[in-house]
mmCIF file of C-alpha atoms in Angstrom:
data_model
loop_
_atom_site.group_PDB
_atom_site.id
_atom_site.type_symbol
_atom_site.label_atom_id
_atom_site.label_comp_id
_atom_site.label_asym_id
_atom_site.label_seq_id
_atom_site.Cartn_x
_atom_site.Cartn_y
_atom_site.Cartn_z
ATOM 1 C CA UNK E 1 -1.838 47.891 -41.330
ATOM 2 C CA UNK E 2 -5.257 46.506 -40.267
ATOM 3 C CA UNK E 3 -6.939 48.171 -43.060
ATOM 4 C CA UNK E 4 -6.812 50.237 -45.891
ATOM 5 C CA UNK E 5 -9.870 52.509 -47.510
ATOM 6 C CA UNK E 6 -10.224 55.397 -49.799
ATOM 7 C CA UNK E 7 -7.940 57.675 -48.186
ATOM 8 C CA UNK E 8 -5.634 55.492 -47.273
ATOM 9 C CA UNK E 9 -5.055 54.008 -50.642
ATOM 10 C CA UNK E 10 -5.057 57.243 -52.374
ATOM 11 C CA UNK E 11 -2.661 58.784 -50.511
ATOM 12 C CA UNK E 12 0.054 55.779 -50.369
ATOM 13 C CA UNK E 13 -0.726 55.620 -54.050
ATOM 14 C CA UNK E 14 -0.040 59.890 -54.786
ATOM 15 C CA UNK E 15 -3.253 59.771 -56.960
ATOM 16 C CA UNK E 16 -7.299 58.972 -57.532
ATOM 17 C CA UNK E 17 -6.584 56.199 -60.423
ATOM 18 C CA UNK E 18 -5.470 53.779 -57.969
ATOM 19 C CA UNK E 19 -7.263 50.143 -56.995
ATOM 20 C CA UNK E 20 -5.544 47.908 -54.539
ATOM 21 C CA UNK E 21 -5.883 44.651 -52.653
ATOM 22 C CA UNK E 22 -4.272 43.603 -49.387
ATOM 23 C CA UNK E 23 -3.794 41.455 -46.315
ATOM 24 C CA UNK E 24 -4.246 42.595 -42.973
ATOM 25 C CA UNK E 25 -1.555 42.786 -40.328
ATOM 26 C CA UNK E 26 -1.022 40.307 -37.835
ATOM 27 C CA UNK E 27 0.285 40.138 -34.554
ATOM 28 C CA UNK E 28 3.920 41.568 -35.272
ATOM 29 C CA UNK E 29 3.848 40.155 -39.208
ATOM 30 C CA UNK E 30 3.270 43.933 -41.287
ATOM 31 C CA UNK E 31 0.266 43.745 -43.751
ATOM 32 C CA UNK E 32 0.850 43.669 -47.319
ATOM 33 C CA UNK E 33 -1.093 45.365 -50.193
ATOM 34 C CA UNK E 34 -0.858 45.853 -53.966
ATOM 35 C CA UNK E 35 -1.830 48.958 -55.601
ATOM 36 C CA UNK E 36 -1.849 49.409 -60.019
ATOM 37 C CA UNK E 37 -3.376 52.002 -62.167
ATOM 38 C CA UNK E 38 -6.892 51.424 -62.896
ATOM 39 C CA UNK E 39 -6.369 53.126 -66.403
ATOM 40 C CA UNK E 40 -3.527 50.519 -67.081
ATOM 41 C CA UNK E 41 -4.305 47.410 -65.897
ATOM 42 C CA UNK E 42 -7.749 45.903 -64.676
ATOM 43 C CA UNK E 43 -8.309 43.227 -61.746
ATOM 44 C CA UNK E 44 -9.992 39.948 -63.192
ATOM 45 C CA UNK E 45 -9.515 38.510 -59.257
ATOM 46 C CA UNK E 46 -7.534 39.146 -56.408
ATOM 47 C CA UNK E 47 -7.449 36.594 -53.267
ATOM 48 C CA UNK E 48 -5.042 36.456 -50.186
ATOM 49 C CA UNK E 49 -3.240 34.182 -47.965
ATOM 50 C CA UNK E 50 -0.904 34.027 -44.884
ATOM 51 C CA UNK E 51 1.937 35.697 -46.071
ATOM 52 C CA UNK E 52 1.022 37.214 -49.985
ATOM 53 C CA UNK E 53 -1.465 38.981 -51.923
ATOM 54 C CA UNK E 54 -2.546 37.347 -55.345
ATOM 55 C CA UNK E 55 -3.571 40.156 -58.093
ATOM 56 C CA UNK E 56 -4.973 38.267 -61.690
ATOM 57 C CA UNK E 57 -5.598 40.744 -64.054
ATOM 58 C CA UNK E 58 -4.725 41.720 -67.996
ATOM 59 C CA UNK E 59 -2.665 45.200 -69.478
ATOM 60 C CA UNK E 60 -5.840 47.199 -70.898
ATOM 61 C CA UNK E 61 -3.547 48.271 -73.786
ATOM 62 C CA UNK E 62 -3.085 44.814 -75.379
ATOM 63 C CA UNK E 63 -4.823 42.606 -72.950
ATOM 64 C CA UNK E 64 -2.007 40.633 -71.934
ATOM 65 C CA UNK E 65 -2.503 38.657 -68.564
ATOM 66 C CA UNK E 66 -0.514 38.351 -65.564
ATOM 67 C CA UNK E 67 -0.375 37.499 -61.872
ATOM 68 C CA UNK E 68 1.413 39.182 -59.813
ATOM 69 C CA UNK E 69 2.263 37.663 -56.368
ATOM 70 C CA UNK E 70 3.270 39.734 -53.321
ATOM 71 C CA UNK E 71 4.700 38.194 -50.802
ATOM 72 C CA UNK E 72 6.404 38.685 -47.094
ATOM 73 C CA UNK E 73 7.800 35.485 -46.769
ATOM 74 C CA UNK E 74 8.027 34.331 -42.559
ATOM 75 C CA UNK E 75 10.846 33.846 -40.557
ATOM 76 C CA UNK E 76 11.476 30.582 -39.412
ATOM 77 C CA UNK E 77 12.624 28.204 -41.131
ATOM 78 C CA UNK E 78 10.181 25.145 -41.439
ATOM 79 C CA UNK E 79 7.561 27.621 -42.209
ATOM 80 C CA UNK E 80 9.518 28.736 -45.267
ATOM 81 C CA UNK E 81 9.469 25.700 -46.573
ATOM 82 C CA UNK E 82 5.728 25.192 -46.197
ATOM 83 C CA UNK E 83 5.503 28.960 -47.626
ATOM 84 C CA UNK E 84 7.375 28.054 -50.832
ATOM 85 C CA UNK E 85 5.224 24.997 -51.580
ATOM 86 C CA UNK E 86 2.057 26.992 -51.325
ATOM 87 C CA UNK E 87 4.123 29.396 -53.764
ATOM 88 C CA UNK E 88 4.854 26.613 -55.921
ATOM 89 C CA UNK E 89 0.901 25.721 -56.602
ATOM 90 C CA UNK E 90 -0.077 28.939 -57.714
ATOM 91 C CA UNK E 91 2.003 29.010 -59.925
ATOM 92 C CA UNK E 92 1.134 25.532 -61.487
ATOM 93 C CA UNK E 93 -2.503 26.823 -60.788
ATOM 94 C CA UNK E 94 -1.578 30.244 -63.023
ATOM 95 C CA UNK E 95 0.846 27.891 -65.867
ATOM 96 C CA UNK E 96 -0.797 29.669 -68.626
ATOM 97 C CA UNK E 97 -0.264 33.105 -67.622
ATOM 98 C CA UNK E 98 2.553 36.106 -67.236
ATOM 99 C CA UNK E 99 3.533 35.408 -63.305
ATOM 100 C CA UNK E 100 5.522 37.833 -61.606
ATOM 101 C CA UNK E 101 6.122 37.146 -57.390
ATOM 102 C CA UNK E 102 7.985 40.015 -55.818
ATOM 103 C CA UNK E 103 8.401 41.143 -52.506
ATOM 104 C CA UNK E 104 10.473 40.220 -48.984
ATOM 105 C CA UNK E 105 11.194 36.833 -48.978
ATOM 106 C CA UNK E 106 12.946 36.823 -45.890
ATOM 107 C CA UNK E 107 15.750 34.257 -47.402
ATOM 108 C CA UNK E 108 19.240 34.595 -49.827
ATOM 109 C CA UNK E 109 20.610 32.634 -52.523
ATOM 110 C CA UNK E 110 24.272 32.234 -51.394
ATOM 111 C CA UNK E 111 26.046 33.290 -48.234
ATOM 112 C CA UNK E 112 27.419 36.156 -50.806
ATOM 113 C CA UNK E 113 23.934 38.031 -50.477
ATOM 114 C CA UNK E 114 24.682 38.395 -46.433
ATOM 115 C CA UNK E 115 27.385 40.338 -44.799
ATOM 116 C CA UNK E 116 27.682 41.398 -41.049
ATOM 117 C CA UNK E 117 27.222 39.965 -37.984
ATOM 118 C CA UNK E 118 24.472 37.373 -39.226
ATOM 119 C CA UNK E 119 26.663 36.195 -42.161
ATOM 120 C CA UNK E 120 26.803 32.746 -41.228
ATOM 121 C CA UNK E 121 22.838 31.918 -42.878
ATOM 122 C CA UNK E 122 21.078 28.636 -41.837
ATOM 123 C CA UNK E 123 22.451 26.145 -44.983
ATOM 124 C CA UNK E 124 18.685 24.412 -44.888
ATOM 125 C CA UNK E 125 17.247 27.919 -45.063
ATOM 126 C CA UNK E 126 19.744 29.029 -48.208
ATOM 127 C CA UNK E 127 18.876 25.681 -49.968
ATOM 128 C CA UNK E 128 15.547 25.567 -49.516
ATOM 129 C CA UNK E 129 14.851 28.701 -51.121
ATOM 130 C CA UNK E 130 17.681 28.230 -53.899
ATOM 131 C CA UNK E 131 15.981 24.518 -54.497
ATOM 132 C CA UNK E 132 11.977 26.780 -54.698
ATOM 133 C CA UNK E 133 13.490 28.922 -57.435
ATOM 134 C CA UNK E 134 14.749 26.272 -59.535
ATOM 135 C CA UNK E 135 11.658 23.959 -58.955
ATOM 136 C CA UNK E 136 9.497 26.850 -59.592
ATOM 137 C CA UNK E 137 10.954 27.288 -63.087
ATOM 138 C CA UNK E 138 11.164 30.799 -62.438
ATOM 139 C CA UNK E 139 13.797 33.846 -63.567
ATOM 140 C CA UNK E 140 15.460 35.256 -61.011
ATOM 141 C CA UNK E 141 16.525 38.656 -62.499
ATOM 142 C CA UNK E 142 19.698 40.771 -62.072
ATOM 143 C CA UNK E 143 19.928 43.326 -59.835
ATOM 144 C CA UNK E 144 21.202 46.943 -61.130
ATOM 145 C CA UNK E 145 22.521 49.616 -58.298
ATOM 146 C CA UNK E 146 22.549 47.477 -55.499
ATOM 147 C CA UNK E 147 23.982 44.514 -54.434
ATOM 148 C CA UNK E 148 21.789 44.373 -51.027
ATOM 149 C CA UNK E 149 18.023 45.133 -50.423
ATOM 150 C CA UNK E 150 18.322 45.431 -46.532
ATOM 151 C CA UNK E 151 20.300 47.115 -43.643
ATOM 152 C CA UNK E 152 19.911 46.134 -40.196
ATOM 153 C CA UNK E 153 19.765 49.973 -38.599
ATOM 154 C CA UNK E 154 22.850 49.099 -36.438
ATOM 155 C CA UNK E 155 25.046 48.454 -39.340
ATOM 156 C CA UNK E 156 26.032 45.139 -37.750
ATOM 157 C CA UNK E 157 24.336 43.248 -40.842
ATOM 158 C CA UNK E 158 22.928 43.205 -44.425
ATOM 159 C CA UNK E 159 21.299 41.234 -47.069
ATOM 160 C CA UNK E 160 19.356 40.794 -50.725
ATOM 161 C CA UNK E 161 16.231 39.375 -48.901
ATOM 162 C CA UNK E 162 13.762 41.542 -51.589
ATOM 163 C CA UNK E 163 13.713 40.470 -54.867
ATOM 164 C CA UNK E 164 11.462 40.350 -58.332
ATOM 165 C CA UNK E 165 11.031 36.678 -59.929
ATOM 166 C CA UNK E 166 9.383 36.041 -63.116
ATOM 167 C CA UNK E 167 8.329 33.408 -65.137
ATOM 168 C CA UNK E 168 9.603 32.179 -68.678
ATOM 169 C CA UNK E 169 6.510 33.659 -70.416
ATOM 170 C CA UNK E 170 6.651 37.368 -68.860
ATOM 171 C CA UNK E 171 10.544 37.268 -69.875
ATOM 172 C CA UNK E 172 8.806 35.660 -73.855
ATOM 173 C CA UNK E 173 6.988 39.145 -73.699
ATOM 174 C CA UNK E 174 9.418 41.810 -72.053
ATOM 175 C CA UNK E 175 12.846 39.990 -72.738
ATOM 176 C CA UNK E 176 14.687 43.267 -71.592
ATOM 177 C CA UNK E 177 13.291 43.545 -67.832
ATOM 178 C CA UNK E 178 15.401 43.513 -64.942
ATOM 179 C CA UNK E 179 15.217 44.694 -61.268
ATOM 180 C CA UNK E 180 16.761 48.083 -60.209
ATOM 181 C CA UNK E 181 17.669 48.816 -56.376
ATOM 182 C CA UNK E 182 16.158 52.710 -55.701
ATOM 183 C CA UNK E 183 17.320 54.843 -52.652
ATOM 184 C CA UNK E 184 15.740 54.172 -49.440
ATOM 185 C CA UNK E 185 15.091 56.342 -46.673
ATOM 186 C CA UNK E 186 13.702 55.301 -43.090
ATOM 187 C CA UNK E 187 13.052 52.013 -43.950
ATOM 188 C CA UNK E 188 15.668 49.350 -43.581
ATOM 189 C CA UNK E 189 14.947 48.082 -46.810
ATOM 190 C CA UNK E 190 15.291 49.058 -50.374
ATOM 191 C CA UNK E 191 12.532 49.691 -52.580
ATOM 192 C CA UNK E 192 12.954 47.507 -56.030
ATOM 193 C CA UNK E 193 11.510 48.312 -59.288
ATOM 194 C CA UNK E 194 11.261 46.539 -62.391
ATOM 195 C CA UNK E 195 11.474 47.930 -65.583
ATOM 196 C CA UNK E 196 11.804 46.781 -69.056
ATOM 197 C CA UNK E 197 13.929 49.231 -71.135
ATOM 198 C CA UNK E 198 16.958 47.697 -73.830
ATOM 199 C CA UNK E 199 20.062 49.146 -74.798
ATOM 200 C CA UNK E 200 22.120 49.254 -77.384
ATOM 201 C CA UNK E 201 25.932 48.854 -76.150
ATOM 202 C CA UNK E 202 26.886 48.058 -79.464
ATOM 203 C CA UNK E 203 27.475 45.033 -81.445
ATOM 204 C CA UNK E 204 26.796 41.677 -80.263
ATOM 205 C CA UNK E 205 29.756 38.996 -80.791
ATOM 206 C CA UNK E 206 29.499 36.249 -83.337
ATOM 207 C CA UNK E 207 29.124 33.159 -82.257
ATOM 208 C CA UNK E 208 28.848 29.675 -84.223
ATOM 209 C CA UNK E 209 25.895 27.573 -83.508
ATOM 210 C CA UNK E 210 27.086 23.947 -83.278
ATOM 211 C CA UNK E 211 23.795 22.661 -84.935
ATOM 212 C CA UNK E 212 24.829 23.917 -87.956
ATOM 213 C CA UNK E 213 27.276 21.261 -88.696
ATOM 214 C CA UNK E 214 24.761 18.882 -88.579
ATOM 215 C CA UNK E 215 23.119 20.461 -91.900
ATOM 216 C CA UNK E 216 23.737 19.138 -94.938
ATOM 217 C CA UNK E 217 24.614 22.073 -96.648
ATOM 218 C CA UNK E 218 26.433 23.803 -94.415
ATOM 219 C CA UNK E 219 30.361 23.316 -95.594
ATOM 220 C CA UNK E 220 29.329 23.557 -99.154
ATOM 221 C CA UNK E 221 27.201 27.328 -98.471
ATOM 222 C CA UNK E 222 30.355 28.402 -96.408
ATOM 223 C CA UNK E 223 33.030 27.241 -99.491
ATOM 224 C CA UNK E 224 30.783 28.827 -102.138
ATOM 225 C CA UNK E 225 30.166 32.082 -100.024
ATOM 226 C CA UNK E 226 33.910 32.356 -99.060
ATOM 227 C CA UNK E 227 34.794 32.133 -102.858
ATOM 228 C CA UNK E 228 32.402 34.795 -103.921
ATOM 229 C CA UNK E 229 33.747 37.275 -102.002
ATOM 230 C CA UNK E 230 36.146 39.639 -104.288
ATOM 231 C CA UNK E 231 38.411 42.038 -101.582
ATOM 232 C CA UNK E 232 41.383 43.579 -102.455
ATOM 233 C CA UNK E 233 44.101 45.240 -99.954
ATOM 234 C CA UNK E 234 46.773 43.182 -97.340
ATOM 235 C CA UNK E 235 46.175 40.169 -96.179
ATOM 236 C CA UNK E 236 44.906 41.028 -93.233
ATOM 237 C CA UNK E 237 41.927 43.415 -94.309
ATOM 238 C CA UNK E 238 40.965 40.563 -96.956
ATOM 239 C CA UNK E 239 40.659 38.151 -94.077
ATOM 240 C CA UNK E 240 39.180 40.474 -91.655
ATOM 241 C CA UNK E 241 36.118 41.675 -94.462
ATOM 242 C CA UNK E 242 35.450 38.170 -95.764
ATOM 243 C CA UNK E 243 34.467 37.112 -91.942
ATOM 244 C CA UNK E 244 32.814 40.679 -92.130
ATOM 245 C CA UNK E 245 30.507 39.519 -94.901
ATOM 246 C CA UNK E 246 30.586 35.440 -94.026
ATOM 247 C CA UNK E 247 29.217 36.583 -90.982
ATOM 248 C CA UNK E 248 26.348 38.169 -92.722
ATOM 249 C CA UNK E 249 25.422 35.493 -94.611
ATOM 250 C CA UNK E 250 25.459 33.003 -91.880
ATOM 251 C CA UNK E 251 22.801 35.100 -89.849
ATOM 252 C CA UNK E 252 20.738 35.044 -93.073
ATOM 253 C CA UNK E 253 21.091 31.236 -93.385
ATOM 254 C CA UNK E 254 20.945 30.572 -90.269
ATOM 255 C CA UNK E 255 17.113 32.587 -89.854
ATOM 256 C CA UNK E 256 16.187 30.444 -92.844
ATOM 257 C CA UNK E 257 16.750 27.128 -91.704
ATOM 258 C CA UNK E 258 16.709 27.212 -88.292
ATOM 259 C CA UNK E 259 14.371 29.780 -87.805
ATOM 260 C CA UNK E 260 11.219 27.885 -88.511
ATOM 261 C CA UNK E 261 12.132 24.359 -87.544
ATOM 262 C CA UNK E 262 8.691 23.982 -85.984
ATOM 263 C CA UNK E 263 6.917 24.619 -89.428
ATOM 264 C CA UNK E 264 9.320 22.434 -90.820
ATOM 265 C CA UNK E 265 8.572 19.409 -87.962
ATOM 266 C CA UNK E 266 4.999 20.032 -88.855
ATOM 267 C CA UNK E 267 4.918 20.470 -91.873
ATOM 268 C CA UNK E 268 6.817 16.318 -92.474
ATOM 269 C CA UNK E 269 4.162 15.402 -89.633
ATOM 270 C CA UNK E 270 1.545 16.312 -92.022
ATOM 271 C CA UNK E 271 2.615 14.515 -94.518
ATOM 272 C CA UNK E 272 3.403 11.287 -92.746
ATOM 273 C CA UNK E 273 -0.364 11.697 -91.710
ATOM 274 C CA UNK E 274 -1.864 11.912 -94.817
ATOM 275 C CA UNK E 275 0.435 8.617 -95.512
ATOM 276 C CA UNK E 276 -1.205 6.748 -92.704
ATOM 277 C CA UNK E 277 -4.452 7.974 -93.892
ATOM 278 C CA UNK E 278 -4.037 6.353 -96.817
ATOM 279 C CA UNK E 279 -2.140 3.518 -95.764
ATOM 280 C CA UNK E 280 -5.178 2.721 -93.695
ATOM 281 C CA UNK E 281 -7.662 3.225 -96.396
ATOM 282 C CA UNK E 282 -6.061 1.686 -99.648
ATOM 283 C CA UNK E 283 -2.570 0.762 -98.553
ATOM 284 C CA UNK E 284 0.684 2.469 -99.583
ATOM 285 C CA UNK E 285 3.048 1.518 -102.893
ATOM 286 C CA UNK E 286 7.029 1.271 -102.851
ATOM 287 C CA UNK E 287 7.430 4.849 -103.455
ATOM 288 C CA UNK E 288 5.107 6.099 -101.099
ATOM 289 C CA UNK E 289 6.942 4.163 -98.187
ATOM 290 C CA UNK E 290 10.138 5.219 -98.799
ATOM 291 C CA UNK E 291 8.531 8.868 -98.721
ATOM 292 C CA UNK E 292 6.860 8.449 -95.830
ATOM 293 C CA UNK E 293 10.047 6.908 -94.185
ATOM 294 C CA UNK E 294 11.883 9.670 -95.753
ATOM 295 C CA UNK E 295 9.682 12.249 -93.832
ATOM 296 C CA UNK E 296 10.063 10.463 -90.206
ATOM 297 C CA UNK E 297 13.920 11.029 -90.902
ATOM 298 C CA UNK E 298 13.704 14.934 -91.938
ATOM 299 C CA UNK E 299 11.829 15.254 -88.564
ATOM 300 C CA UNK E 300 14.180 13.120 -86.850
ATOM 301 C CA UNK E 301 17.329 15.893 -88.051
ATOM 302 C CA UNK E 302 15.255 19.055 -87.600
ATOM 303 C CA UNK E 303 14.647 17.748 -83.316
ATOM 304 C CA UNK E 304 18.269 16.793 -83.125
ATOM 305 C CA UNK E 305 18.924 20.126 -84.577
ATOM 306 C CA UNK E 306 16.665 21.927 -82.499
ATOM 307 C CA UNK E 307 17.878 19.901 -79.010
ATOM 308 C CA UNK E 308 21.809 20.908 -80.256
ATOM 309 C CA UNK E 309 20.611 24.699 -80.323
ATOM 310 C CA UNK E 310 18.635 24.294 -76.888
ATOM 311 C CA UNK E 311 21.869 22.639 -75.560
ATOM 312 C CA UNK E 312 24.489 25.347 -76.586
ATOM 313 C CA UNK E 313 22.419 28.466 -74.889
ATOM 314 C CA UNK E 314 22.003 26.296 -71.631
ATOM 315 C CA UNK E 315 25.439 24.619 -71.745
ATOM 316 C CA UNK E 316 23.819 22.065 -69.478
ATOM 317 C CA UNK E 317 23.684 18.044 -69.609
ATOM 318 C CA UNK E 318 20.088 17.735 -70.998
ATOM 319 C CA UNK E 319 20.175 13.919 -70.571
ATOM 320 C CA UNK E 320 20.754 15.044 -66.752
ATOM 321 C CA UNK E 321 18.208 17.345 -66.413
ATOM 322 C CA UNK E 322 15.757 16.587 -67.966
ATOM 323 C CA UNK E 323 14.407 16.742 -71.801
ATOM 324 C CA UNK E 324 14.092 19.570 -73.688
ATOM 325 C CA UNK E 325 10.770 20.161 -73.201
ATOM 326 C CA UNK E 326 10.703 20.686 -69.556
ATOM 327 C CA UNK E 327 9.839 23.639 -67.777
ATOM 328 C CA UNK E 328 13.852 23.654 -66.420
ATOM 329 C CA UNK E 329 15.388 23.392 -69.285
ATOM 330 C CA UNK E 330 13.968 26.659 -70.821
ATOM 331 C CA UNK E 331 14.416 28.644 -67.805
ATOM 332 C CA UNK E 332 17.821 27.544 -67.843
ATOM 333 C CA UNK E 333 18.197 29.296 -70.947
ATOM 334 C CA UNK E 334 16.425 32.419 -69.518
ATOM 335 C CA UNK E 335 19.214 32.461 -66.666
ATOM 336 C CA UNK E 336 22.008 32.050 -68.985
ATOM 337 C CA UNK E 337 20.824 34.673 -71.386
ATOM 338 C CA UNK E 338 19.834 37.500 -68.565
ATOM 339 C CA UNK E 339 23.333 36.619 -66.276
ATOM 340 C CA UNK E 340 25.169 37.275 -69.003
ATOM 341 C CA UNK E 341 23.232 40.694 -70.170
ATOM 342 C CA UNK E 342 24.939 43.882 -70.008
ATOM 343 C CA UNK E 343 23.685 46.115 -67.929
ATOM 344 C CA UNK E 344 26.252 49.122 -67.184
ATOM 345 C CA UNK E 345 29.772 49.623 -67.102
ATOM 346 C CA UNK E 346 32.393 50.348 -64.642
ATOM 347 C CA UNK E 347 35.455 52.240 -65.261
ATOM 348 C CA UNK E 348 37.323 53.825 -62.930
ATOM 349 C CA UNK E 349 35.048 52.736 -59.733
ATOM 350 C CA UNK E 350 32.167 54.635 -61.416
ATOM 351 C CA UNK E 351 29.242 52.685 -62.801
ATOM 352 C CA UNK E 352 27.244 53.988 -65.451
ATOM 353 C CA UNK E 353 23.880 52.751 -67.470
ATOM 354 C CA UNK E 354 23.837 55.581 -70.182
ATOM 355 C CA UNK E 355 25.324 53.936 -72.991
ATOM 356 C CA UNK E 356 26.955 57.138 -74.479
ATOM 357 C CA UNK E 357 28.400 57.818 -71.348
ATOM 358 C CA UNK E 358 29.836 54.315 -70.961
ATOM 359 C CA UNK E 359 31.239 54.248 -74.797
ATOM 360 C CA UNK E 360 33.312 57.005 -73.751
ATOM 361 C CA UNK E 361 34.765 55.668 -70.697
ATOM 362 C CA UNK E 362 35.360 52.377 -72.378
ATOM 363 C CA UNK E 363 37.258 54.474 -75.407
ATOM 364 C CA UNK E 364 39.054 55.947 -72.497
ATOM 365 C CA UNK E 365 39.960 52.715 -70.781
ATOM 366 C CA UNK E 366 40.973 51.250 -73.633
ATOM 367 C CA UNK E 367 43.391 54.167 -75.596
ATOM 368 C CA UNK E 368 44.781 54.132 -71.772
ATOM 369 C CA UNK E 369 45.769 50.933 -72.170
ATOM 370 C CA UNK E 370 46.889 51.005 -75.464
ATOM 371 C CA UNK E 371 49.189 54.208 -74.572
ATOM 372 C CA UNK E 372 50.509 51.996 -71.364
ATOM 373 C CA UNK E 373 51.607 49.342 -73.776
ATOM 374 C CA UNK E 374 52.934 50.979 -76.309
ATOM 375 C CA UNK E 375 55.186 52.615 -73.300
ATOM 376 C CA UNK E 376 56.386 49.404 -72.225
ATOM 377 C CA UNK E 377 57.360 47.853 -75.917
ATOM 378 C CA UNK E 378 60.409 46.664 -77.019
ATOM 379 C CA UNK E 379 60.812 47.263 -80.448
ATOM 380 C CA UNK E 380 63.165 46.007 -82.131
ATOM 381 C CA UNK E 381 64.575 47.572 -85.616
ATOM 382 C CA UNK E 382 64.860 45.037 -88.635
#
């Protein structure tokens, strides 16, 4: 691709509404380009460099900005690494905005991502790569329908060498995107798309947030609420609909406590401020110290509070890695929450992303299993 006008654009595109930027080819390294919607999105700036295409631009229906970073990452090793550093200062150059880098980056993860005759990847080339990811504080998201992006045409070897990364801000305002692997054709790699589409598979579990033991009023909320509750029937169904309704209640609680512990921490900053003010002014009384000392100590709780909840999503040593304002630490979270996202079902070697579809064959699953026990229970008459 040496260079792309009008017709070419149009026609790769399928349309007239189409604006694009690109790199030419060279020598055996394939161009790249990036095409959008002109009625969608509009192009603040667009710049290239040896091996990506840089796209700035805002969402005309809400003006929400992004970069979006195409790459086709080189070969060799060493160059890589210089290739993922350059990477690595756009996106501290772009820090305030919605980043998205996509494309072939000619590297994998883990020597799981390569099968075939090739399987045995360069270790500095897998770390490197694994080590840019993690630097860059990026969100590496799952993959649906595919578990590799490219085929070598001889069948002797494949790999996930295309991929979609974004940062912790795009994830802030499309928390349900993730990559899907579409159909190829005479290409020996897989286009990628990413969309941004939740659903429902039911329920979410309960879980208990440690922080909340730290509250003062935690023990005596859950005693009072688990003595209010008036169910009659077995044992059992008592037990089972007072967790029902605890449950509840926590969630409730929970939003108004936790849920605005930065107004909270500002809120006591504000008034230890006004404190100084005065201190500095006209000096402070007894009572007005112990308030002031009194407000250092509420924020002191509410951060502890708010590094126990940042801890429990990440399950990671903080103290380790970092504090809990870094860039890692919240994209550690991001990992966490999209690895562990449902995405489809499997029953019965067939994969499925409609979720009515999937409810079924999980009912099916499980009153197979149910019937296979029952078959194979003793039971004993008393």
């Amino acid at each position: 691709m040496e260079s792309v006008d009008d017709i070419v654009g149009k026609a790769v595109w399928g349309g007239d509404k189409v604006e694009w930027a690109y790199r030419e080819a060279v020598g055996r390294a394939g161009g790249i380009i990036s095409l959008w919607d002109s009625d969608e999105f509009a192009c603040s700036s667009s710049w290239n460099m040896e091996g990506a295409v840089i796209v700035n631009g805002f969402w005309k229906e809400d003006g929400t900005r992004c970069c979006v970073v195409n790459v086709y990452a080189p070969c060799q090793v060493t160059a890589k690494m210089e290739f993922w550093d350059r990477i690595l200062s756009i996106i501290d150059q772009e820090a305030d905005s919605r980043i998205c880098i996509l494309g072939d980056f000619n590297s994998i993860r883990n020597d799981s991502k390569r099968e075939g005759r090739r399987a045995g990847s360069c270790r500095r080339d897998v770390m490197a790569f694994d080590s840019f990811i993690r630097d860059s504080g990026l969100v590496d998201l799952p993959l649906r329908g595919r578990t590799f992006t490219w085929y070598r045409p001889d069948g002797t070897c494949k790999s996930r060498l295309d991929r979609i990364l974004i940062n912790n801000k795009w994830v802030e305002k499309w928390p349900d995107s993730y990559q899907k692997g579409l159909r190829r054709s005479i290409s020996d790699h897989c286009p990628i798309i990413l969309e941004n589409k939740g659903k429902f598979w039911g329920p979410k579990p309960f879980r208990v947030v440690n922080a909340w033991f730290t509250h003062p009023d935690f023990r005596s909320f859950v005693e009072n609420k688990w003595n209010e509750y008036r169910i009659e029937g077995w044992g059992g169904f008592i037990l089972k609909e007072k967790f029902k309704k605890l449950k509840e209640d926590l969630k409730e609680w929970n939003r108004s406590i936790f849920g605005n512990m930065e107004e909270k921490i500002e809120k006591h900053r504000e008034e230890i401020w006004k404190l100084d003010a005065l201190d500095d002014t006209l000096g402070l009384e007894e009572h007005e110290i112990i308030q002031r000392n009194h407000e250092s100590a509420l924020i002191l709780s509410e951060l502890q509070r708010k590094d126990s909840l940042l801890l429990q999503r990440a399950r990671c040593n903080w103290l380790k890695n970092g504090d809990t304002n870094s860039r890692f630490f919240h994209c550690y979270i991001n990992r966490r929450r999209k690895r562990n996202e449902i995405l489809g079902l499997k029953v019965n070697n067939i994969w499925t992303e409609d979720v009515q579809e999937g409810q079924e064959r999980e009912e099916g699953c499980i009153n197979h299993m149910g019937m296979h026990c029952m078959a194979n229970m003793e039971v004993e008459k008393c």
